[in-house]
Tab-separated table of C-alpha atoms in Angstrom:
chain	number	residue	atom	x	y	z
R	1	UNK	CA	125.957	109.064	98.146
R	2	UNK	CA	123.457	108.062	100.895
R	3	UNK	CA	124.465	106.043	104.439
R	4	UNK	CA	122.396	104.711	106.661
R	5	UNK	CA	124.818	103.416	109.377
R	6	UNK	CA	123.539	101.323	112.765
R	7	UNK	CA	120.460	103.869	112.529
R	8	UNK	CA	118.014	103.304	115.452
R	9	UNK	CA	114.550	105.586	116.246
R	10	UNK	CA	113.145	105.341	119.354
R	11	UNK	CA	109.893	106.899	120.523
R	12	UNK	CA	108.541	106.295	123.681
R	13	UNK	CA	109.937	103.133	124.500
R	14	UNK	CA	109.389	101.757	120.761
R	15	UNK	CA	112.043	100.991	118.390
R	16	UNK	CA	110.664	101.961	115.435
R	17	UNK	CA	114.021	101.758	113.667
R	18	UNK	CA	116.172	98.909	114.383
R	19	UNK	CA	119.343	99.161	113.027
R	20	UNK	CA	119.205	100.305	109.756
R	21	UNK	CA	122.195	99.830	107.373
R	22	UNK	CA	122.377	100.807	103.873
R	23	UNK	CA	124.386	102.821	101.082
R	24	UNK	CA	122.391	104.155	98.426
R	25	UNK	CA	124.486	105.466	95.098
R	26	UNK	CA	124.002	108.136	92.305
R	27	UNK	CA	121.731	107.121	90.064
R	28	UNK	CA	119.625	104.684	92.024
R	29	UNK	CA	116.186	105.044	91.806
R	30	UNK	CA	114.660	103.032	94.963
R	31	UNK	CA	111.305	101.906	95.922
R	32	UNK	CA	111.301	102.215	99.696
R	33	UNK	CA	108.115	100.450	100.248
R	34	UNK	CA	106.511	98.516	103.600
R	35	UNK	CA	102.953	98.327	105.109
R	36	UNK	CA	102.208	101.253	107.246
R	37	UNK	CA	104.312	101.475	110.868
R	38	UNK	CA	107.160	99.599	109.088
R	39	UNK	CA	109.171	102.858	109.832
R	40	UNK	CA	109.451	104.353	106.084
R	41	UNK	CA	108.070	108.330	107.059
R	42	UNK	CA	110.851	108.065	110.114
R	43	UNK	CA	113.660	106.826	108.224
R	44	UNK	CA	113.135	109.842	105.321
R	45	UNK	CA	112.739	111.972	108.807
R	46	UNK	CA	116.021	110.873	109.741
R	47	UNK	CA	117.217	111.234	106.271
R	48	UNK	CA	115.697	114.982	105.550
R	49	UNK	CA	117.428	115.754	109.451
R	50	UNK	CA	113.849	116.122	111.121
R	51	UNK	CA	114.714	113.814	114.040
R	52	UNK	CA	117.305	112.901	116.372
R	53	UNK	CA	118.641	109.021	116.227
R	54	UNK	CA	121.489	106.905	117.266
R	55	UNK	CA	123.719	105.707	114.369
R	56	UNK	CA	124.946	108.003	111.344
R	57	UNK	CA	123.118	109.432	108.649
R	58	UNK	CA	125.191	111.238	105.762
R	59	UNK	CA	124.605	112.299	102.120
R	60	UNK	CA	127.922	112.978	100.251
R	61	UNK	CA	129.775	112.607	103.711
R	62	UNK	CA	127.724	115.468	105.260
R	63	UNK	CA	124.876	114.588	108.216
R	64	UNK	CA	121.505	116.693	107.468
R	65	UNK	CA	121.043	117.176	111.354
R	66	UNK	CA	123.826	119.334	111.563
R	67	UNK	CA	124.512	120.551	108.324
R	68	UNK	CA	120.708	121.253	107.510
R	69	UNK	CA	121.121	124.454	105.394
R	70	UNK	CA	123.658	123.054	103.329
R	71	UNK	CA	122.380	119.560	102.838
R	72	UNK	CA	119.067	120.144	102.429
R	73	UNK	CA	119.614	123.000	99.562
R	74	UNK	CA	120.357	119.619	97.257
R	75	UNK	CA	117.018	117.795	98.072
R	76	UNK	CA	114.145	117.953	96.554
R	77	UNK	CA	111.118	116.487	98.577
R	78	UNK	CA	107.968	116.106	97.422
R	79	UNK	CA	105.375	115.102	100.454
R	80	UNK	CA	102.409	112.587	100.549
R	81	UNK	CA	100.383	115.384	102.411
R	82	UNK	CA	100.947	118.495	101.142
R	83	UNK	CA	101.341	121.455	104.183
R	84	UNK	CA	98.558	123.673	104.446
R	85	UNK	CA	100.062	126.483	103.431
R	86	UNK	CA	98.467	129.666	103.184
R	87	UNK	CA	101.092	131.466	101.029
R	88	UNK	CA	100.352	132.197	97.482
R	89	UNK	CA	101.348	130.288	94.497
R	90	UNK	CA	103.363	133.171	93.323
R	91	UNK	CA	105.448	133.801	96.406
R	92	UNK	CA	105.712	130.693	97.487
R	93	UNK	CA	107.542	129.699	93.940
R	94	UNK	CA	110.199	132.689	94.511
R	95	UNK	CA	110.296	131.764	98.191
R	96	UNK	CA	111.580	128.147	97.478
R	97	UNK	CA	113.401	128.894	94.751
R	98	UNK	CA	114.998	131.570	96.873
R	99	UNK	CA	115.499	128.932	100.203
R	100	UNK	CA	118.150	126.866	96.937
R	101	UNK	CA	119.438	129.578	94.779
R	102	UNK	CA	117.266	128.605	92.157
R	103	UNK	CA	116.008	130.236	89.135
R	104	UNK	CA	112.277	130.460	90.110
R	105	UNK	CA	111.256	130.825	86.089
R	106	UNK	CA	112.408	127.599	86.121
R	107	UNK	CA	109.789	125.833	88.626
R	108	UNK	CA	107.232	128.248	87.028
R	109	UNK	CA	108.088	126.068	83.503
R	110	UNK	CA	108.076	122.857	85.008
R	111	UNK	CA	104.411	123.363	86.627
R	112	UNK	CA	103.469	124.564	83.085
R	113	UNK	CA	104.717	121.190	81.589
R	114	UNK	CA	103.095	119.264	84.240
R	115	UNK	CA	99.774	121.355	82.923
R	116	UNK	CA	99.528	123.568	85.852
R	117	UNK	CA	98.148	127.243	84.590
R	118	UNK	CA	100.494	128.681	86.824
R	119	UNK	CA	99.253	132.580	85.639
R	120	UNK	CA	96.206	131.397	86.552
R	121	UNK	CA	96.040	130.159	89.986
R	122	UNK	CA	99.751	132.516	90.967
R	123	UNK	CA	97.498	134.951	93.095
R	124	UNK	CA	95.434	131.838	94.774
R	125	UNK	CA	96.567	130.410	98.441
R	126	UNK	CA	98.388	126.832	98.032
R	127	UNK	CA	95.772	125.699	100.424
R	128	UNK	CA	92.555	126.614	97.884
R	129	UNK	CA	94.235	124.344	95.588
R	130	UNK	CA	93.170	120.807	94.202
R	131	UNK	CA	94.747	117.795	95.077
R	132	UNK	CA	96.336	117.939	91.743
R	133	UNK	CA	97.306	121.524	91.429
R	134	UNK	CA	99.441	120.703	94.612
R	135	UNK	CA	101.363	118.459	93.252
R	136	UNK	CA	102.266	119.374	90.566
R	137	UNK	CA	103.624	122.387	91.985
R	138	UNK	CA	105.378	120.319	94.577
R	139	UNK	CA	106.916	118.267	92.277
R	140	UNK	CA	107.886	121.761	89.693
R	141	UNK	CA	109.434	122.700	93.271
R	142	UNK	CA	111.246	119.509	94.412
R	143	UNK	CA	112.905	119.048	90.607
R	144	UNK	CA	113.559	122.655	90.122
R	145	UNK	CA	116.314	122.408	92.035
R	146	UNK	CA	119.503	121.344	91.297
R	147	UNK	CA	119.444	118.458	93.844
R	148	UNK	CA	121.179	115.259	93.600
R	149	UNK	CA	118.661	113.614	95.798
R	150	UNK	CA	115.009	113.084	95.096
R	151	UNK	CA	113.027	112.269	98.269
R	152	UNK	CA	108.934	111.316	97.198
R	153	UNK	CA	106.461	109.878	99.086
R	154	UNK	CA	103.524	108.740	96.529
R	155	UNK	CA	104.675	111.332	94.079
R	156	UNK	CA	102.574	110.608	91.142
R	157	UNK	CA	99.227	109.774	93.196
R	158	UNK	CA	97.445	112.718	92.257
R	159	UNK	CA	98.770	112.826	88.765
R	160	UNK	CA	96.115	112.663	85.808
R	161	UNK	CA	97.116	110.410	82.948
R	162	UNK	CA	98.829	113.098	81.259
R	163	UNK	CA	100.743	114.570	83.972
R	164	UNK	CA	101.816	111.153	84.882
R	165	UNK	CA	103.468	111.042	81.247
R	166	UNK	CA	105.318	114.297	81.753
R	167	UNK	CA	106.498	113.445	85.542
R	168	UNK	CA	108.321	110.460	84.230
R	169	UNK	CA	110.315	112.424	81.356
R	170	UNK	CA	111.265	115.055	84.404
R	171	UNK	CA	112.821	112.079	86.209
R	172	UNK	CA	114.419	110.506	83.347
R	173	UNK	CA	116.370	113.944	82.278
R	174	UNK	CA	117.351	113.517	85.990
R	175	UNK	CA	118.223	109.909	86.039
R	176	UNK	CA	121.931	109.932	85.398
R	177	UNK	CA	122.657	113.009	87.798
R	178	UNK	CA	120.491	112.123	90.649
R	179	UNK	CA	119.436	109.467	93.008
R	180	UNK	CA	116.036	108.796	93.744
R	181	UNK	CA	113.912	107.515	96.844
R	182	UNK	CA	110.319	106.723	96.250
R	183	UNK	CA	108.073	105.651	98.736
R	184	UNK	CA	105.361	103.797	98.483
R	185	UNK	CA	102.770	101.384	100.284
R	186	UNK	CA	102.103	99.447	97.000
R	187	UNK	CA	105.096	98.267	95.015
R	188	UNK	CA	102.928	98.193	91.802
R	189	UNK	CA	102.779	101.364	92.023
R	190	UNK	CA	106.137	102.421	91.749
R	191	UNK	CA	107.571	99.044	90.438
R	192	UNK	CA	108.452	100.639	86.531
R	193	UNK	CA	109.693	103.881	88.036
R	194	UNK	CA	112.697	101.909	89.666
R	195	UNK	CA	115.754	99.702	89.974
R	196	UNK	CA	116.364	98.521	93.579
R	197	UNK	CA	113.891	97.610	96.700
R	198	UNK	CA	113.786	98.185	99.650
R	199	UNK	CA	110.932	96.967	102.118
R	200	UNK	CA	111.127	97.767	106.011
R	201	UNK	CA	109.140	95.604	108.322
R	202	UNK	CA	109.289	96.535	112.166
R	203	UNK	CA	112.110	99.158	111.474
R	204	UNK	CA	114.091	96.394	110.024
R	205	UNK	CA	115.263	96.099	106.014
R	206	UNK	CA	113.707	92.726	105.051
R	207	UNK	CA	114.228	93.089	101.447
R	208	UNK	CA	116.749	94.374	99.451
R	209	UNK	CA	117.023	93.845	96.028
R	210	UNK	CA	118.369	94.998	92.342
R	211	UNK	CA	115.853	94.973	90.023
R	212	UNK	CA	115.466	94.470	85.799
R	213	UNK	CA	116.312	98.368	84.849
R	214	UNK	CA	114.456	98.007	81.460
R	215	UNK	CA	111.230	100.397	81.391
R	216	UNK	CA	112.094	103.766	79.297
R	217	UNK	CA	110.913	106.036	81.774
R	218	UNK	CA	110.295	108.476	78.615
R	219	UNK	CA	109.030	105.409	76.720
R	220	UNK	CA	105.583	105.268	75.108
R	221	UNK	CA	102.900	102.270	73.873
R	222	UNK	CA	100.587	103.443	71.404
R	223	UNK	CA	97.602	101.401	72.542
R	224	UNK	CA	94.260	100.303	70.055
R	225	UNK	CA	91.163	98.797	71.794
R	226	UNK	CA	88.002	97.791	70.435
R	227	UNK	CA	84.888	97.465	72.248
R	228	UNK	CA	81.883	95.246	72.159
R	229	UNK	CA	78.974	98.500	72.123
R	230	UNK	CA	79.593	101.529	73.013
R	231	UNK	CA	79.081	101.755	77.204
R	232	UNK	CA	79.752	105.382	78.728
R	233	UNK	CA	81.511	104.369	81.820
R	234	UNK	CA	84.556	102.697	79.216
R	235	UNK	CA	83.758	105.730	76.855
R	236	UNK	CA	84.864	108.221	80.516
R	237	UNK	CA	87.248	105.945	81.416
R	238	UNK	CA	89.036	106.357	77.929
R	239	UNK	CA	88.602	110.236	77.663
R	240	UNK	CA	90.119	110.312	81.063
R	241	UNK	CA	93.278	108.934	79.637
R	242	UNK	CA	92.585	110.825	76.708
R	243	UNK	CA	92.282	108.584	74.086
R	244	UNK	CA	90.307	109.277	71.175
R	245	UNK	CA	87.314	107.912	69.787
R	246	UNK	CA	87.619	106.548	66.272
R	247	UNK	CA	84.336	104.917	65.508
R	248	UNK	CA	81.410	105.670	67.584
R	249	UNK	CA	83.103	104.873	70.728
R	250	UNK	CA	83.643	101.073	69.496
R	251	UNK	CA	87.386	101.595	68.414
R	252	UNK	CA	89.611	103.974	70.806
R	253	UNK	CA	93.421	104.895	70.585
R	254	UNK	CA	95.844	107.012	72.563
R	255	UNK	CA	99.187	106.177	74.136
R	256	UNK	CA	100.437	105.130	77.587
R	257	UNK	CA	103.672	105.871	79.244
R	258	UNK	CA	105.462	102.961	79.348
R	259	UNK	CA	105.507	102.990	83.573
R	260	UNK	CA	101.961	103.116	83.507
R	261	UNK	CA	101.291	100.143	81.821
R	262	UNK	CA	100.380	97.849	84.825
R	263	UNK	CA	98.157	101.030	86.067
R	264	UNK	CA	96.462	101.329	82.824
R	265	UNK	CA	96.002	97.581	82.304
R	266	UNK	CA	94.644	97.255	85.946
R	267	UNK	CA	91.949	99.943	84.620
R	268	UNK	CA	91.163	98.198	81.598
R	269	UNK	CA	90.610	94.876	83.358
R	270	UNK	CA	87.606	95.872	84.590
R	271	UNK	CA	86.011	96.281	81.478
R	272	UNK	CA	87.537	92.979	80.190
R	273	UNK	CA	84.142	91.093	79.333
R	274	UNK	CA	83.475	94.137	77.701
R	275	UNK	CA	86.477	94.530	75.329
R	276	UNK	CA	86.941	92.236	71.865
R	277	UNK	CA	90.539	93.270	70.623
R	278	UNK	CA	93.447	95.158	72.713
R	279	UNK	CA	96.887	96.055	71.362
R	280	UNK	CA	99.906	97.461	73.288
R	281	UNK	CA	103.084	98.262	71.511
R	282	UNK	CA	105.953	99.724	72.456
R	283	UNK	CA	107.316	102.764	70.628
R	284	UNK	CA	110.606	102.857	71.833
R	285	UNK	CA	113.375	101.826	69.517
R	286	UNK	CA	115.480	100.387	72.247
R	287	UNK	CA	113.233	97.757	72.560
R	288	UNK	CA	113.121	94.135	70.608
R	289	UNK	CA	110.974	93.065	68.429
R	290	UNK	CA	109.760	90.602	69.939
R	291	UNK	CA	108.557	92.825	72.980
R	292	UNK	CA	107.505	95.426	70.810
R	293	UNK	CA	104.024	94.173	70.559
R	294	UNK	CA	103.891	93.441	74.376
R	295	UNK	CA	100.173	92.752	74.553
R	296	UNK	CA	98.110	91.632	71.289
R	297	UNK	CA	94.849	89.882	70.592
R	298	UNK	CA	94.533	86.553	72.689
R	299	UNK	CA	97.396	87.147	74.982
R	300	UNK	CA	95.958	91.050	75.723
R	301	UNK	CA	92.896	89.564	76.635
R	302	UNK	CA	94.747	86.898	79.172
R	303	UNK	CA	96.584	89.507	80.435
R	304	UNK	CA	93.443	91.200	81.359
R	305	UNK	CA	92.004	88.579	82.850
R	306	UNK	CA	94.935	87.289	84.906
R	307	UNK	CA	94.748	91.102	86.250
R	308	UNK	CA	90.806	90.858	86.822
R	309	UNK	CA	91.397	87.988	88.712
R	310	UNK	CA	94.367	88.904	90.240
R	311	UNK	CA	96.847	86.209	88.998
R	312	UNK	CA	99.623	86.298	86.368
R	313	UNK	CA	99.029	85.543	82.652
R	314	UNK	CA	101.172	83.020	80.964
């Protein structure tokens, strides 16, 4: 699907890729993740044909350098930065649909189901938007297409709660007919969205590794916490992740997509002297019983703590 062969960068005297080898297949979803000048925004350069190199780059056999039109019409990229585009939403939606052959209602529903009011801000420059709005549009853009490869750099950093939800059911519809590249500076951040690793150090792979493939990217925990008195930073916190409040905001529930859950406890674990009882159990039927209740009473409350104090509960 994807080759890196004997890729080198050089800029100005500075090898910022060394030799990169690697063969990346359909379906692969990988975490390309190093600290920052480890060379990960050149090699998706290299692999998006934005710069010149030695070595080969290919995607199904064809080199994005010189093949740009057609290789790039089956990528969908979705940027840490968003350009500061002036366009409107409107034309800019029919002008990258246009750039793929793709239906442009299409994006338009996918922003909707990320909770973009499309109708709303379709006359408003992509610039004038919120962090948010912009990516949820750029990510209605990069999976509207019919691309085989997914290129994202932080895609879900913007995200609220719920849009985080609905970005990981887009990418598991596309997980069987599409291969994935995520990169990240923080691999707990993108750790439950994958199932190989990849870390560059000083243009070099250092790390390259298969992981456990068993987080539903659709899944759901329905989650139950109880509180010690109400406090209305916790009480925020929850509505931001919109749980409800069932008792005078001493008893909240809600559910958490099942890649969030190391996000969500990481929130929680700030609160943790503040929180009696926490449950966390997984709703999809795929999964055990035994790991169906993956965090309850005592060992919830380790967790928490191992994450406050950032260790790893037994």
């Amino acid at each position: 699907m994807i080759k890196f062969q004997n890729v080198v960068k050089t800029f100005r005297r500075a090898r910022v890729l060394d030799g990169i080898d690697l063969e990346i297949g359909l379906g692969e979803r990988v975490a390309l993740i190093g600290s920052n000048g480890a060379g990960k925004t050149t090699l998706i350069r290299c692999l998006l044909g934005e710069y010149t190199h030695d070595g080969l780059v290919t995607i199904e056999g064809r080199s994005p350098r010189t093949e740009r039109t057609a290789v790039l019409g089956g990528i969908g990229f979705v940027p840490q930065l968003p350009p500061p585009l002036k366009m409107p939403v409107g034309q800019l939606i029919h002008f990258a649909a246009s750039l793929c052959g793709s239906d442009p209602q299409r994006m338009v529903a996918l922003a909707r189901r990320l909770g973009l009011d499309v109708d709303g801000v379709s006359s408003r420059q992509f610039v004038r938007l919120s962090g948010g709005m912009k990516q949820k549009l750029l990510i209605a853009i990069a999976l509207g297409r019919d691309a085989r490869v997914l290129v994202m750099d932080e895609p879900a950093a913007n995200l609220d709660p719920e849009a985080r939800k609905i970005f990981f059911e887009l990418l598991a519809e596309r997980a069987e007919s599409a291969t994935m590249l995520i990169s990240s500076h923080r691999i707990n951040e993108v750790s439950t969205l994958v199932n190989r690793v990849i870390e560059l150090d000083m243009g070099k792979v250092v790390l390259d590794d298969r992981v456990a493939d068993d987080v539903s990217l659709s899944g759901r925990l329905d989650c139950r916490i109880v509180v010690k008195r109400p406090e209305p930073a916790f009480a925020k916190a929850m509505t931001g992740w919109n749980f409800t409040d069932r008792g005078g905001g001493l008893e909240w529930t809600g559910d958490v997509a099942g890649p969030d859950r190391l996000r969500f406890i990481g929130m929680t674990s700030r609160y943790v002297a503040l929180i009696s009882d926490i449950s966390l159990k997984e709703t999809d039927q795929k999964v055990g019983a035994d790991e169906a209740t993956a965090l309850q009473g005592g060992r919830a409350k380790d967790a928490l703590l191992a994450v406050a104090d950032g260790g790893t509960a037994n």
